[in-house]
Amino acid sequence: AIEHTAHAPPLRAEPHGTVASANEGDTTVRAGSVSGFGAGMWGISAVSNQGDVAVDVDAVTVVGDGAVGVRAIAYDGDVEIDAGSMIVNGSNSTGIQVINVAEQGETAIRVDYVSVANPGATAIAVQADNAVSIEAGAILVGGEGGAGVSGFTETGPLSIHAREVHTQGNLALGVIAQSLSGDIDIDIGKLTTSGEGSDAVYAEGLEGDIRVRLEEVTTTGASADSLFA
């Protein structure tokens, strides 16, 4: 059985940056540059109870423990995120956090650059019932216990493609991919991890197929595997 441990921080209620929420209908956020400072800070938070969620942003910079660059939640619709650069600094922080519990909803993330730092920091964290597609340029993670990409789906396929992923710190994994009944497809150009127990790729599925393609992978640290599937 798959035991899923989310790498994203818990949802919080402190003051945030751009917040948009719809009970009936779609939620769309378009922004140029967003920045914020403070514990539990959300750069952008977009939520819909009965519709799609779309976020289009050029750049997000947030600093603070538990901070999240972009947070998107859908209960009955699709989630689509297009982002340029995402820089988040703080313990247990997250660059992009998506929760999509819609049974038929699909999740698509496209981002050019994500950098997160400090212990427990994760660049991209997704939990979804259905299909998930993640396309990223460069992902940088600095901090013990963090992750480049953490993706989980229940029924849909999970696709993670990135030009490069780099993590530094003990137990800082490059890619974590888990699916209960969908296929998993991982394609990374260059992947490096530096730290004890920092696996490059951890992929686990109960019923679907798993495909992993790594053009260049380097792990430097005791008990660190290039691939666990």
PDB file of N, CA and C in Angstrom, residues 76-78 100-107 129-131 155:
ATOM      1  N   ASP A  76     -14.075  20.983  -7.511  1.00  0.00           N
ATOM      2  CA  ASP A  76     -14.914  20.445  -8.590  1.00  0.00           C
ATOM      3  C   ASP A  76     -14.536  21.093  -9.920  1.00  0.00           C
ATOM      4  N   GLY A  77     -13.265  20.957 -10.329  1.00  0.00           N
ATOM      5  CA  GLY A  77     -12.831  21.577 -11.570  1.00  0.00           C
ATOM      6  C   GLY A  77     -11.360  21.331 -11.838  1.00  0.00           C
ATOM      7  N   ASP A  78     -10.870  21.965 -12.902  1.00  0.00           N
ATOM      8  CA  ASP A  78      -9.469  21.842 -13.280  1.00  0.00           C
ATOM      9  C   ASP A  78      -8.628  22.898 -12.575  1.00  0.00           C
ATOM     10  N   ASN A 100      -6.221  19.232  -5.641  1.00  0.00           N
ATOM     11  CA  ASN A 100      -7.365  19.115  -6.543  1.00  0.00           C
ATOM     12  C   ASN A 100      -8.092  17.814  -6.235  1.00  0.00           C
ATOM     13  N   VAL A 101      -9.229  17.929  -5.555  1.00  0.00           N
ATOM     14  CA  VAL A 101      -9.970  16.735  -5.141  1.00  0.00           C
ATOM     15  C   VAL A 101     -11.123  16.412  -6.082  1.00  0.00           C
ATOM     16  N   ALA A 102     -11.220  17.138  -7.201  1.00  0.00           N
ATOM     17  CA  ALA A 102     -12.277  16.861  -8.182  1.00  0.00           C
ATOM     18  C   ALA A 102     -12.004  15.527  -8.864  1.00  0.00           C
ATOM     19  N   GLU A 103     -13.005  14.649  -8.898  1.00  0.00           N
ATOM     20  CA  GLU A 103     -12.813  13.327  -9.475  1.00  0.00           C
ATOM     21  C   GLU A 103     -12.479  13.385 -10.957  1.00  0.00           C
ATOM     22  N   GLN A 104     -13.064  14.344 -11.675  1.00  0.00           N
ATOM     23  CA  GLN A 104     -12.804  14.488 -13.105  1.00  0.00           C
ATOM     24  C   GLN A 104     -11.887  15.684 -13.417  1.00  0.00           C
ATOM     25  N   GLY A 105     -11.452  16.372 -12.408  1.00  0.00           N
ATOM     26  CA  GLY A 105     -10.623  17.550 -12.630  1.00  0.00           C
ATOM     27  C   GLY A 105      -9.191  17.196 -12.976  1.00  0.00           C
ATOM     28  N   GLU A 106      -8.587  17.966 -13.870  1.00  0.00           N
ATOM     29  CA  GLU A 106      -7.204  17.760 -14.263  1.00  0.00           C
ATOM     30  C   GLU A 106      -6.342  18.917 -13.764  1.00  0.00           C
ATOM     31  N   THR A 107      -5.080  18.626 -13.531  1.00  0.00           N
ATOM     32  CA  THR A 107      -4.150  19.625 -13.022  1.00  0.00           C
ATOM     33  C   THR A 107      -2.977  19.766 -13.979  1.00  0.00           C
ATOM     34  N   ASP A 129      -6.880  13.915  -7.302  1.00  0.00           N
ATOM     35  CA  ASP A 129      -7.615  12.690  -7.571  1.00  0.00           C
ATOM     36  C   ASP A 129      -7.355  12.192  -8.986  1.00  0.00           C
ATOM     37  N   ASN A 130      -7.274  13.117  -9.946  1.00  0.00           N
ATOM     38  CA  ASN A 130      -7.201  12.722 -11.351  1.00  0.00           C
ATOM     39  C   ASN A 130      -5.851  13.118 -11.959  1.00  0.00           C
ATOM     40  N   ALA A 131      -5.824  13.344 -13.251  1.00  0.00           N
ATOM     41  CA  ALA A 131      -4.581  13.531 -14.005  1.00  0.00           C
ATOM     42  C   ALA A 131      -3.803  14.768 -13.571  1.00  0.00           C
ATOM     43  N   THR A 155      -6.353   8.349  -9.165  1.00  0.00           N
ATOM     44  CA  THR A 155      -6.833   7.570 -10.305  1.00  0.00           C
ATOM     45  C   THR A 155      -6.211   7.977 -11.637  1.00  0.00           C
TER      46      THR A 155
END
